PDB file of C-alpha atoms and ligand atoms in Angstrom:
ATOM      1  CA  MET M   7      43.242 -22.410 -15.297  1.00  0.00           C
ATOM      2  CA  SER M   8      42.163 -21.677 -11.845  1.00  0.00           C
ATOM      3  CA  PRO M   9      39.362 -23.909 -10.354  1.00  0.00           C
ATOM      4  CA  GLU M  10      35.857 -22.422 -10.039  1.00  0.00           C
ATOM      5  CA  PRO M  11      35.094 -21.230  -6.568  1.00  0.00           C
ATOM      6  CA  ALA M  12      32.846 -23.587  -4.548  1.00  0.00           C
ATOM      7  CA  PRO M  13      29.303 -22.236  -4.529  1.00  0.00           C
ATOM      8  CA  SER M  14      27.937 -20.675  -1.416  1.00  0.00           C
ATOM      9  CA  ILE M  15      25.100 -22.305   0.515  1.00  0.00           C
ATOM     10  CA  ALA M  16      22.788 -19.548  -0.686  1.00  0.00           C
ATOM     11  CA  GLN M  17      23.762 -20.220  -4.296  1.00  0.00           C
ATOM     12  CA  LEU M  18      23.201 -24.042  -3.681  1.00  0.00           C
ATOM     13  CA  LEU M  19      19.729 -23.412  -2.259  1.00  0.00           C
ATOM     14  CA  ALA M  20      18.857 -21.052  -5.082  1.00  0.00           C
ATOM     15  CA  PHE M  21      19.834 -23.887  -7.564  1.00  0.00           C
ATOM     16  CA  TYR M  22      17.587 -26.318  -5.750  1.00  0.00           C
ATOM     17  CA  LEU M  23      14.699 -24.001  -5.610  1.00  0.00           C
ATOM     18  CA  GLU M  24      15.036 -23.341  -9.315  1.00  0.00           C
ATOM     19  CA  ALA M  25      15.067 -27.131  -9.981  1.00  0.00           C
ATOM     20  CA  GLY M  26      11.745 -27.373  -7.887  1.00  0.00           C
ATOM     21  CA  VAL M  27      13.350 -28.823  -4.744  1.00  0.00           C
ATOM     22  CA  ASP M  28      11.609 -26.431  -2.309  1.00  0.00           C
ATOM     23  CA  CYS M  29      10.582 -28.658   0.550  1.00  0.00           C
ATOM     24  CA  ALA M  30      12.431 -30.912   3.085  1.00  0.00           C
ATOM     25  CA  LEU M  31      11.067 -34.363   3.523  1.00  0.00           C
ATOM     26  CA  MET M  32      12.976 -35.204   6.647  1.00  0.00           C
ATOM     27  CA  ASP M  33      14.792 -33.444   9.448  1.00  0.00           C
ATOM     28  CA  GLU M  34      18.056 -35.188   8.777  1.00  0.00           C
ATOM     29  CA  PRO M  35      19.795 -35.588   5.359  1.00  0.00           C
ATOM     30  CA  VAL M  36      20.103 -39.265   4.092  1.00  0.00           C
ATOM     31  CA  ASN M  37      23.333 -40.136   2.179  1.00  0.00           C
ATOM     32  CA  ARG M  38      21.805 -42.576  -0.383  1.00  0.00           C
ATOM     33  CA  LEU M  39      25.282 -43.178  -1.678  1.00  0.00           C
ATOM     34  CA  ALA M  40      26.459 -44.741   1.545  1.00  0.00           C
ATOM     35  CA  ASP M  41      26.007 -48.450   1.660  1.00  0.00           C
ATOM     36  CA  ILE M  42      25.197 -49.240   5.238  1.00  0.00           C
ATOM     37  CA  ASP M  43      26.148 -52.911   4.905  1.00  0.00           C
ATOM     38  CA  VAL M  44      29.764 -52.128   3.802  1.00  0.00           C
ATOM     39  CA  ALA M  45      32.140 -51.646   6.738  1.00  0.00           C
ATOM     40  CA  PRO M  46      34.320 -48.557   6.439  1.00  0.00           C
ATOM     41  CA  ALA M  47      37.913 -48.866   5.660  1.00  0.00           C
ATOM     42  CA  LEU M  48      39.834 -49.772   8.904  1.00  0.00           C
ATOM     43  CA  PRO M  49      42.184 -47.339  10.421  1.00  0.00           C
ATOM     44  CA  ALA M  50      45.713 -48.483   9.386  1.00  0.00           C
ATOM     45  CA  ALA M  51      46.652 -50.074  12.775  1.00  0.00           C
ATOM     46  CA  GLU M  52      43.463 -52.090  12.917  1.00  0.00           C
ATOM     47  CA  ALA M  53      43.894 -53.097   9.307  1.00  0.00           C
ATOM     48  CA  THR M  54      47.146 -54.595   9.902  1.00  0.00           C
ATOM     49  CA  SER M  55      45.969 -56.519  13.007  1.00  0.00           C
ATOM     50  CA  LYS M  56      43.173 -58.010  11.009  1.00  0.00           C
ATOM     51  CA  ARG M  57      40.870 -57.928  13.956  1.00  0.00           C
ATOM     52  CA  PRO M  58      37.169 -58.398  13.125  1.00  0.00           C
ATOM     53  CA  VAL M  59      35.219 -55.294  12.412  1.00  0.00           C
ATOM     54  CA  LEU M  60      33.346 -54.409  15.685  1.00  0.00           C
ATOM     55  CA  ALA M  61      29.626 -53.627  15.547  1.00  0.00           C
ATOM     56  CA  SER M  62      30.420 -50.207  16.900  1.00  0.00           C
ATOM     57  CA  MET M  63      32.427 -49.436  13.797  1.00  0.00           C
ATOM     58  CA  LYS M  64      29.490 -49.615  11.477  1.00  0.00           C
ATOM     59  CA  PRO M  65      29.077 -46.289   9.819  1.00  0.00           C
ATOM     60  CA  THR M  66      26.739 -43.864  11.544  1.00  0.00           C
ATOM     61  CA  THR M  67      24.509 -43.021   8.575  1.00  0.00           C
ATOM     62  CA  PRO M  68      21.066 -42.389  10.038  1.00  0.00           C
ATOM     63  CA  ALA M  69      18.757 -45.302   9.415  1.00  0.00           C
ATOM     64  CA  ARG M  70      16.610 -45.040   6.401  1.00  0.00           C
ATOM     65  CA  PRO M  71      12.804 -44.679   7.033  1.00  0.00           C
ATOM     66  CA  PRO M  72      11.200 -48.135   6.516  1.00  0.00           C
ATOM     67  CA  ALA M  73      10.516 -48.704   2.882  1.00  0.00           C
ATOM     68  CA  LYS M  74       6.837 -48.259   2.041  1.00  0.00           C
ATOM     69  CA  VAL M  75       5.167 -51.292   0.445  1.00  0.00           C
ATOM     70  CA  GLU M  76       4.264 -50.131  -3.016  1.00  0.00           C
ATOM     71  CA  VAL M  77       0.703 -50.771  -4.027  1.00  0.00           C
ATOM     72  CA  ALA M  78      -0.045 -51.591  -7.652  1.00  0.00           C
ATOM     73  CA  PRO M  79      -2.039 -48.711  -9.243  1.00  0.00           C
ATOM     74  CA  GLU M  80      -4.984 -50.845 -10.129  1.00  0.00           C
ATOM     75  CA  VAL M  81      -5.251 -51.977  -6.538  1.00  0.00           C
ATOM     76  CA  ALA M  82      -4.951 -48.468  -5.351  1.00  0.00           C
ATOM     77  CA  ILE M  83      -7.509 -47.272  -7.753  1.00  0.00           C
ATOM     78  CA  ALA M  84      -9.990 -50.044  -6.817  1.00  0.00           C
ATOM     79  CA  ALA M  85      -9.487 -49.235  -3.121  1.00  0.00           C
ATOM     80  CA  ALA M  86     -10.010 -45.580  -3.726  1.00  0.00           C
ATOM     81  CA  ARG M  87     -13.325 -46.330  -5.613  1.00  0.00           C
ATOM     82  CA  GLU M  88     -14.444 -48.547  -2.831  1.00  0.00           C
ATOM     83  CA  VAL M  89     -13.736 -46.163   0.002  1.00  0.00           C
ATOM     84  CA  ALA M  90     -14.690 -42.974  -1.644  1.00  0.00           C
ATOM     85  CA  GLY M  91     -18.015 -44.479  -2.644  1.00  0.00           C
ATOM     86  CA  ALA M  92     -18.695 -45.742   0.798  1.00  0.00           C
ATOM     87  CA  ALA M  93     -18.284 -42.216   2.387  1.00  0.00           C
ATOM     88  CA  PRO M  94     -21.823 -41.029   3.126  1.00  0.00           C
ATOM     89  CA  THR M  95     -20.992 -37.391   3.876  1.00  0.00           C
ATOM     90  CA  LEU M  96     -18.351 -34.803   3.066  1.00  0.00           C
ATOM     91  CA  GLU M  97     -16.959 -35.072   6.602  1.00  0.00           C
ATOM     92  CA  ALA M  98     -16.621 -38.752   6.168  1.00  0.00           C
ATOM     93  CA  LEU M  99     -14.977 -38.364   2.817  1.00  0.00           C
ATOM     94  CA  HIS M 100     -12.539 -35.929   4.342  1.00  0.00           C
ATOM     95  CA  ALA M 101     -11.689 -38.416   7.074  1.00  0.00           C
ATOM     96  CA  THR M 102     -11.406 -41.296   4.517  1.00  0.00           C
ATOM     97  CA  LEU M 103      -9.029 -39.336   2.310  1.00  0.00           C
ATOM     98  CA  LYS M 104      -6.906 -38.406   5.315  1.00  0.00           C
ATOM     99  CA  ASN M 105      -6.443 -42.014   6.168  1.00  0.00           C
ATOM    100  CA  PHE M 106      -5.991 -43.246   2.648  1.00  0.00           C
ATOM    101  CA  GLU M 107      -2.572 -44.664   1.998  1.00  0.00           C
ATOM    102  CA  GLY M 108      -2.808 -45.614  -1.705  1.00  0.00           C
ATOM    103  CA  CYS M 109      -1.388 -42.368  -3.102  1.00  0.00           C
ATOM    104  CA  ALA M 110       2.315 -41.679  -2.844  1.00  0.00           C
ATOM    105  CA  LEU M 111       1.752 -37.993  -3.049  1.00  0.00           C
ATOM    106  CA  LYS M 112       0.496 -38.081   0.550  1.00  0.00           C
ATOM    107  CA  SER M 113       4.002 -38.862   1.983  1.00  0.00           C
ATOM    108  CA  THR M 114       5.662 -35.862   0.395  1.00  0.00           C
ATOM    109  CA  ALA M 115       2.848 -33.195   0.975  1.00  0.00           C
ATOM    110  CA  THR M 116       2.693 -31.348   4.186  1.00  0.00           C
ATOM    111  CA  GLN M 117      -1.035 -31.967   4.495  1.00  0.00           C
ATOM    112  CA  LEU M 118      -4.301 -32.825   2.674  1.00  0.00           C
ATOM    113  CA  VAL M 119      -5.876 -30.000   0.760  1.00  0.00           C
ATOM    114  CA  PHE M 120      -9.557 -31.006   0.803  1.00  0.00           C
ATOM    115  CA  ALA M 121     -11.742 -28.030   0.008  1.00  0.00           C
ATOM    116  CA  ALA M 122     -12.801 -24.480   0.690  1.00  0.00           C
ATOM    117  CA  GLY M 123     -15.985 -22.582   0.482  1.00  0.00           C
ATOM    118  CA  ASN M 124     -19.536 -23.485   1.128  1.00  0.00           C
ATOM    119  CA  PRO M 125     -20.700 -27.215   0.942  1.00  0.00           C
ATOM    120  CA  GLN M 126     -24.249 -25.996   0.175  1.00  0.00           C
ATOM    121  CA  ALA M 127     -23.086 -23.936  -2.800  1.00  0.00           C
ATOM    122  CA  ARG M 128     -24.778 -24.303  -6.115  1.00  0.00           C
ATOM    123  CA  ILE M 129     -21.557 -23.887  -8.092  1.00  0.00           C
ATOM    124  CA  MET M 130     -18.344 -25.762  -7.618  1.00  0.00           C
ATOM    125  CA  PHE M 131     -14.941 -24.894  -9.118  1.00  0.00           C
ATOM    126  CA  VAL M 132     -12.293 -27.664  -9.446  1.00  0.00           C
ATOM    127  CA  GLY M 133      -8.581 -27.063 -10.119  1.00  0.00           C
ATOM    128  CA  GLU M 134      -5.697 -29.423 -10.683  1.00  0.00           C
ATOM    129  CA  THR M 135      -3.267 -29.749  -7.680  1.00  0.00           C
ATOM    130  CA  PRO M 136      -2.456 -27.659  -4.558  1.00  0.00           C
ATOM    131  CA  GLY M 137       0.666 -25.578  -4.959  1.00  0.00           C
ATOM    132  CA  ARG M 138       3.171 -24.583  -2.335  1.00  0.00           C
ATOM    133  CA  ASP M 139       0.936 -21.991  -0.477  1.00  0.00           C
ATOM    134  CA  GLU M 140      -2.092 -24.477  -0.564  1.00  0.00           C
ATOM    135  CA  ASP M 141       0.172 -27.185   0.851  1.00  0.00           C
ATOM    136  CA  ILE M 142       1.153 -24.958   3.777  1.00  0.00           C
ATOM    137  CA  GLU M 143      -2.279 -23.606   4.542  1.00  0.00           C
ATOM    138  CA  GLY M 144      -4.290 -26.785   3.807  1.00  0.00           C
ATOM    139  CA  LEU M 145      -6.771 -24.822   1.573  1.00  0.00           C
ATOM    140  CA  PRO M 146      -7.147 -24.795  -2.086  1.00  0.00           C
ATOM    141  CA  PHE M 147      -6.435 -21.633  -4.196  1.00  0.00           C
ATOM    142  CA  VAL M 148      -4.818 -19.419  -1.637  1.00  0.00           C
ATOM    143  CA  GLY M 149      -1.681 -18.357  -3.578  1.00  0.00           C
ATOM    144  CA  ALA M 150      -1.463 -15.864  -6.391  1.00  0.00           C
ATOM    145  CA  PRO M 151      -3.715 -18.028  -8.729  1.00  0.00           C
ATOM    146  CA  GLY M 152      -6.258 -18.191  -5.913  1.00  0.00           C
ATOM    147  CA  LYS M 153      -6.217 -14.293  -5.485  1.00  0.00           C
ATOM    148  CA  LEU M 154      -6.995 -14.080  -9.238  1.00  0.00           C
ATOM    149  CA  LEU M 155      -9.762 -16.741  -8.873  1.00  0.00           C
ATOM    150  CA  ASP M 156     -11.276 -14.604  -6.091  1.00  0.00           C
ATOM    151  CA  ARG M 157     -11.252 -11.540  -8.339  1.00  0.00           C
ATOM    152  CA  MET M 158     -12.749 -13.535 -11.254  1.00  0.00           C
ATOM    153  CA  MET M 159     -15.509 -14.855  -9.008  1.00  0.00           C
ATOM    154  CA  ALA M 160     -16.216 -11.338  -7.445  1.00  0.00           C
ATOM    155  CA  ALA M 161     -16.640 -10.009 -11.050  1.00  0.00           C
ATOM    156  CA  ILE M 162     -19.891 -12.155 -11.229  1.00  0.00           C
ATOM    157  CA  GLY M 163     -20.992 -11.583  -7.712  1.00  0.00           C
ATOM    158  CA  LEU M 164     -19.440 -14.777  -6.197  1.00  0.00           C
ATOM    159  CA  ASP M 165     -17.113 -15.408  -3.287  1.00  0.00           C
ATOM    160  CA  ARG M 166     -15.956 -18.225  -1.045  1.00  0.00           C
ATOM    161  CA  SER M 167     -19.249 -18.170   0.906  1.00  0.00           C
ATOM    162  CA  THR M 168     -21.219 -18.837  -2.290  1.00  0.00           C
ATOM    163  CA  VAL M 169     -18.952 -21.332  -4.056  1.00  0.00           C
ATOM    164  CA  TYR M 170     -17.269 -24.559  -3.158  1.00  0.00           C
ATOM    165  CA  ILE M 171     -13.685 -25.147  -4.359  1.00  0.00           C
ATOM    166  CA  ALA M 172     -11.546 -28.301  -4.558  1.00  0.00           C
ATOM    167  CA  ASN M 173      -8.797 -29.915  -6.755  1.00  0.00           C
ATOM    168  CA  VAL M 174      -8.712 -33.311  -8.681  1.00  0.00           C
ATOM    169  CA  ILE M 175      -5.508 -34.063  -6.613  1.00  0.00           C
ATOM    170  CA  PRO M 176      -5.659 -33.136  -2.907  1.00  0.00           C
ATOM    171  CA  TRP M 177      -1.962 -33.433  -2.094  1.00  0.00           C
ATOM    172  CA  ARG M 178       0.792 -31.072  -3.586  1.00  0.00           C
ATOM    173  CA  PRO M 179       3.198 -33.152  -5.857  1.00  0.00           C
ATOM    174  CA  PRO M 180       6.727 -32.620  -4.753  1.00  0.00           C
ATOM    175  CA  GLY M 181       8.240 -29.450  -6.453  1.00  0.00           C
ATOM    176  CA  ASN M 182       4.878 -28.855  -8.147  1.00  0.00           C
ATOM    177  CA  ARG M 183       5.729 -31.637 -10.738  1.00  0.00           C
ATOM    178  CA  THR M 184       2.879 -32.882 -12.901  1.00  0.00           C
ATOM    179  CA  PRO M 185       0.969 -35.649 -11.359  1.00  0.00           C
ATOM    180  CA  THR M 186       1.265 -38.995 -13.056  1.00  0.00           C
ATOM    181  CA  PRO M 187      -1.547 -40.587 -14.835  1.00  0.00           C
ATOM    182  CA  GLN M 188      -1.708 -43.226 -12.129  1.00  0.00           C
ATOM    183  CA  GLU M 189      -1.821 -40.585  -9.326  1.00  0.00           C
ATOM    184  CA  THR M 190      -4.686 -38.838 -11.144  1.00  0.00           C
ATOM    185  CA  GLN M 191      -6.625 -42.055 -11.453  1.00  0.00           C
ATOM    186  CA  ILE M 192      -6.141 -42.922  -7.778  1.00  0.00           C
ATOM    187  CA  CYS M 193      -7.387 -39.490  -6.719  1.00  0.00           C
ATOM    188  CA  LEU M 194     -10.291 -39.332  -9.215  1.00  0.00           C
ATOM    189  CA  PRO M 195     -12.860 -41.443  -7.222  1.00  0.00           C
ATOM    190  CA  PHE M 196     -12.415 -38.952  -4.336  1.00  0.00           C
ATOM    191  CA  ILE M 197     -13.022 -35.837  -6.314  1.00  0.00           C
ATOM    192  CA  GLN M 198     -15.962 -37.584  -8.073  1.00  0.00           C
ATOM    193  CA  ARG M 199     -17.568 -38.558  -4.893  1.00  0.00           C
ATOM    194  CA  GLN M 200     -16.955 -34.939  -3.532  1.00  0.00           C
ATOM    195  CA  ILE M 201     -18.835 -33.491  -6.513  1.00  0.00           C
ATOM    196  CA  GLU M 202     -21.613 -35.942  -5.909  1.00  0.00           C
ATOM    197  CA  LEU M 203     -21.809 -35.040  -2.252  1.00  0.00           C
ATOM    198  CA  VAL M 204     -21.672 -31.319  -2.788  1.00  0.00           C
ATOM    199  CA  ASN M 205     -24.272 -31.840  -5.527  1.00  0.00           C
ATOM    200  CA  PRO M 206     -23.858 -28.350  -7.205  1.00  0.00           C
ATOM    201  CA  ASP M 207     -26.048 -27.245 -10.080  1.00  0.00           C
ATOM    202  CA  ILE M 208     -23.039 -26.036 -12.028  1.00  0.00           C
ATOM    203  CA  LEU M 209     -19.444 -27.472 -12.245  1.00  0.00           C
ATOM    204  CA  VAL M 210     -16.491 -25.345 -13.499  1.00  0.00           C
ATOM    205  CA  THR M 211     -13.303 -27.053 -14.303  1.00  0.00           C
ATOM    206  CA  LEU M 212     -10.215 -24.886 -14.312  1.00  0.00           C
ATOM    207  CA  GLY M 213      -7.568 -25.738 -16.882  1.00  0.00           C
ATOM    208  CA  ASN M 214      -6.650 -28.567 -19.085  1.00  0.00           C
ATOM    209  CA  PRO M 215      -5.885 -31.298 -16.530  1.00  0.00           C
ATOM    210  CA  ALA M 216      -9.031 -30.893 -14.460  1.00  0.00           C
ATOM    211  CA  THR M 217     -11.139 -30.629 -17.597  1.00  0.00           C
ATOM    212  CA  GLN M 218      -9.666 -33.568 -19.336  1.00  0.00           C
ATOM    213  CA  THR M 219      -9.990 -35.684 -16.215  1.00  0.00           C
ATOM    214  CA  LEU M 220     -13.478 -34.756 -15.060  1.00  0.00           C
ATOM    215  CA  LEU M 221     -15.157 -34.045 -18.376  1.00  0.00           C
ATOM    216  CA  ARG M 222     -13.594 -36.949 -20.119  1.00  0.00           C
ATOM    217  CA  THR M 223     -12.269 -35.049 -23.105  1.00  0.00           C
ATOM    218  CA  LYS M 224      -9.037 -35.133 -24.897  1.00  0.00           C
ATOM    219  CA  ASP M 225      -9.567 -31.628 -26.384  1.00  0.00           C
ATOM    220  CA  GLY M 226      -7.252 -28.900 -25.188  1.00  0.00           C
ATOM    221  CA  ILE M 227      -8.524 -26.008 -23.106  1.00  0.00           C
ATOM    222  CA  MET M 228      -8.771 -23.686 -26.105  1.00  0.00           C
ATOM    223  CA  LYS M 229     -11.396 -25.973 -27.667  1.00  0.00           C
ATOM    224  CA  SER M 230     -13.095 -27.316 -24.472  1.00  0.00           C
ATOM    225  CA  ARG M 231     -13.612 -23.939 -22.686  1.00  0.00           C
ATOM    226  CA  GLY M 232     -16.741 -21.950 -22.814  1.00  0.00           C
ATOM    227  CA  ARG M 233     -19.024 -24.828 -23.853  1.00  0.00           C
ATOM    228  CA  TRP M 234     -21.763 -26.263 -21.686  1.00  0.00           C
ATOM    229  CA  VAL M 235     -21.621 -30.084 -21.260  1.00  0.00           C
ATOM    230  CA  ASP M 236     -23.394 -32.518 -19.100  1.00  0.00           C
ATOM    231  CA  TYR M 237     -21.679 -33.971 -16.202  1.00  0.00           C
ATOM    232  CA  ASP M 238     -23.047 -37.041 -14.425  1.00  0.00           C
ATOM    233  CA  THR M 239     -22.471 -36.911 -10.658  1.00  0.00           C
ATOM    234  CA  GLY M 240     -23.666 -40.494 -10.341  1.00  0.00           C
ATOM    235  CA  THR M 241     -26.946 -39.290  -8.868  1.00  0.00           C
ATOM    236  CA  ARG M 242     -27.971 -36.640 -11.540  1.00  0.00           C
ATOM    237  CA  LYS M 243     -26.855 -34.810 -14.568  1.00  0.00           C
ATOM    238  CA  ILE M 244     -25.568 -31.228 -13.926  1.00  0.00           C
ATOM    239  CA  ARG M 245     -24.133 -28.584 -16.238  1.00  0.00           C
ATOM    240  CA  ALA M 246     -20.428 -28.238 -16.543  1.00  0.00           C
ATOM    241  CA  ILE M 247     -18.150 -25.731 -18.217  1.00  0.00           C
ATOM    242  CA  ALA M 248     -14.410 -25.516 -18.561  1.00  0.00           C
ATOM    243  CA  SER M 249     -12.383 -22.260 -18.422  1.00  0.00           C
ATOM    244  CA  PHE M 250      -8.891 -21.178 -18.038  1.00  0.00           C
ATOM    245  CA  HIS M 251      -6.850 -21.979 -15.063  1.00  0.00           C
ATOM    246  CA  PRO M 252      -6.022 -18.633 -13.281  1.00  0.00           C
ATOM    247  CA  GLU M 253      -2.342 -19.666 -13.116  1.00  0.00           C
ATOM    248  CA  TYR M 254      -2.398 -19.826 -16.886  1.00  0.00           C
ATOM    249  CA  LEU M 255      -4.126 -16.364 -16.893  1.00  0.00           C
ATOM    250  CA  LEU M 256      -1.388 -14.963 -14.719  1.00  0.00           C
ATOM    251  CA  ARG M 257       1.112 -16.210 -17.411  1.00  0.00           C
ATOM    252  CA  SER M 258      -0.877 -15.332 -20.397  1.00  0.00           C
ATOM    253  CA  PRO M 259      -3.101 -12.262 -19.532  1.00  0.00           C
ATOM    254  CA  GLY M 260      -4.190 -11.931 -23.031  1.00  0.00           C
ATOM    255  CA  TYR M 261      -6.590 -14.826 -22.476  1.00  0.00           C
ATOM    256  CA  LYS M 262      -8.519 -12.936 -19.676  1.00  0.00           C
ATOM    257  CA  ARG M 263     -10.918 -11.571 -22.175  1.00  0.00           C
ATOM    258  CA  MET M 264     -11.941 -15.157 -23.180  1.00  0.00           C
ATOM    259  CA  ALA M 265     -12.135 -15.987 -19.556  1.00  0.00           C
ATOM    260  CA  TRP M 266     -14.566 -13.155 -19.061  1.00  0.00           C
ATOM    261  CA  VAL M 267     -16.706 -14.620 -21.765  1.00  0.00           C
ATOM    262  CA  ASP M 268     -16.779 -17.847 -19.792  1.00  0.00           C
ATOM    263  CA  LEU M 269     -17.544 -16.001 -16.549  1.00  0.00           C
ATOM    264  CA  ARG M 270     -20.498 -14.213 -18.211  1.00  0.00           C
ATOM    265  CA  LEU M 271     -21.864 -17.627 -19.435  1.00  0.00           C
ATOM    266  CA  ILE M 272     -21.646 -18.912 -15.816  1.00  0.00           C
ATOM    267  CA  ALA M 273     -23.262 -15.810 -14.407  1.00  0.00           C
ATOM    268  CA  LYS M 274     -26.071 -16.288 -16.995  1.00  0.00           C
ATOM    269  CA  ALA M 275     -26.507 -19.827 -15.973  1.00  0.00           C
ATOM    270  CA  LEU M 276     -26.694 -18.993 -12.244  1.00  0.00           C
ATOM    271  CA  GLN M 277     -29.302 -16.536 -12.864  1.00  0.00           C
ATOM    272  CA  ALA M 278     -31.354 -18.987 -14.671  1.00  0.00           C
ATOM    273  CA  LEU M 279     -31.395 -21.566 -11.916  1.00  0.00           C
ATOM    274  CA  PRO M 280     -34.611 -21.821 -10.119  1.00  0.00           C
ATOM    275  CA  ALA M 281     -34.538 -20.379  -6.655  1.00  0.00           C
ATOM    276  CA  CYS M 282     -33.646 -22.732  -3.899  1.00  0.00           C
ATOM    277  CA  GLY M 283     -36.614 -24.655  -2.478  1.00  0.00           C
ATOM    278  CA  ALA M 284     -38.661 -23.504  -5.566  1.00  0.00           C
TER     279      ALA M 284
HETATM  280  N1  LIG R  18      -3.599 -24.493  -8.598  1.00  0.00           N
HETATM  281  C1  LIG R  18      -4.613 -25.449  -8.461  1.00  0.00           C
HETATM  282  O1  LIG R  18      -5.037 -26.055  -9.387  1.00  0.00           O
HETATM  283  N2  LIG R  18      -5.205 -25.592  -7.256  1.00  0.00           N
HETATM  284  C2  LIG R  18      -4.968 -24.916  -6.215  1.00  0.00           C
HETATM  285  O2  LIG R  18      -5.386 -25.115  -5.133  1.00  0.00           O
HETATM  286  C3  LIG R  18      -3.864 -23.884  -6.347  1.00  0.00           C
HETATM  287  C4  LIG R  18      -3.278 -23.869  -7.635  1.00  0.00           C
END
């Protein structure tokens, strides 16, 4: 049997992409199988002379980046609560989040994805995590699901100048993996404070993870969507409603009819709001 031909670089890259490895973390590859403390085998002549191994013969594996000190999730959650709660404005919260070192997702993301839209908006949409496009641009919902969200909002007369948009998790998890429950809990105080500071009249959670996390329900989206519930911002109670995540609607367009029902409920609630300053 003839051996399989070695895969080409393009095939290898396609394999990695398929497996979710679509970003480089460092400029240089790190051989994690190399043990930098073990001297390499001596060249034959030197091995027989039994000379001590010289420092210059140490393997040239690039130095590993200094190991980050892992913070226990409870400690990181407590720190997140403290610093998020202390931020008096959205700008301060943005700066605090940028400097926060308690969530490992920060180290693999390209940048923080804080928010888009109008901080004075009366309606706020919250998704789950930034994807690849958002990670590159630093803005939420700019990829294909974001384009659909724009069309959904336009259908009820909204656009990014009249809404505020953020995510529960502000850093893209590597390869778009699902955030761990710990990562979600560490990021939760920040999005809660963000909602409190924007102080919208209506909160819309998009998809299961954002809904379950913010509206504290275990129900799946089929059950939780399209129902008004109270959301306590910490300062006051506002109306909140869950709907489908646009990414889900792209995969299952059959649910767009139900999403339209939710959008009409939202439009009606917006119309019923007292005029600003009234
Ligand atoms: N999905 C989300 O939940 N948020 C984004 O910003 C993009 C995709």
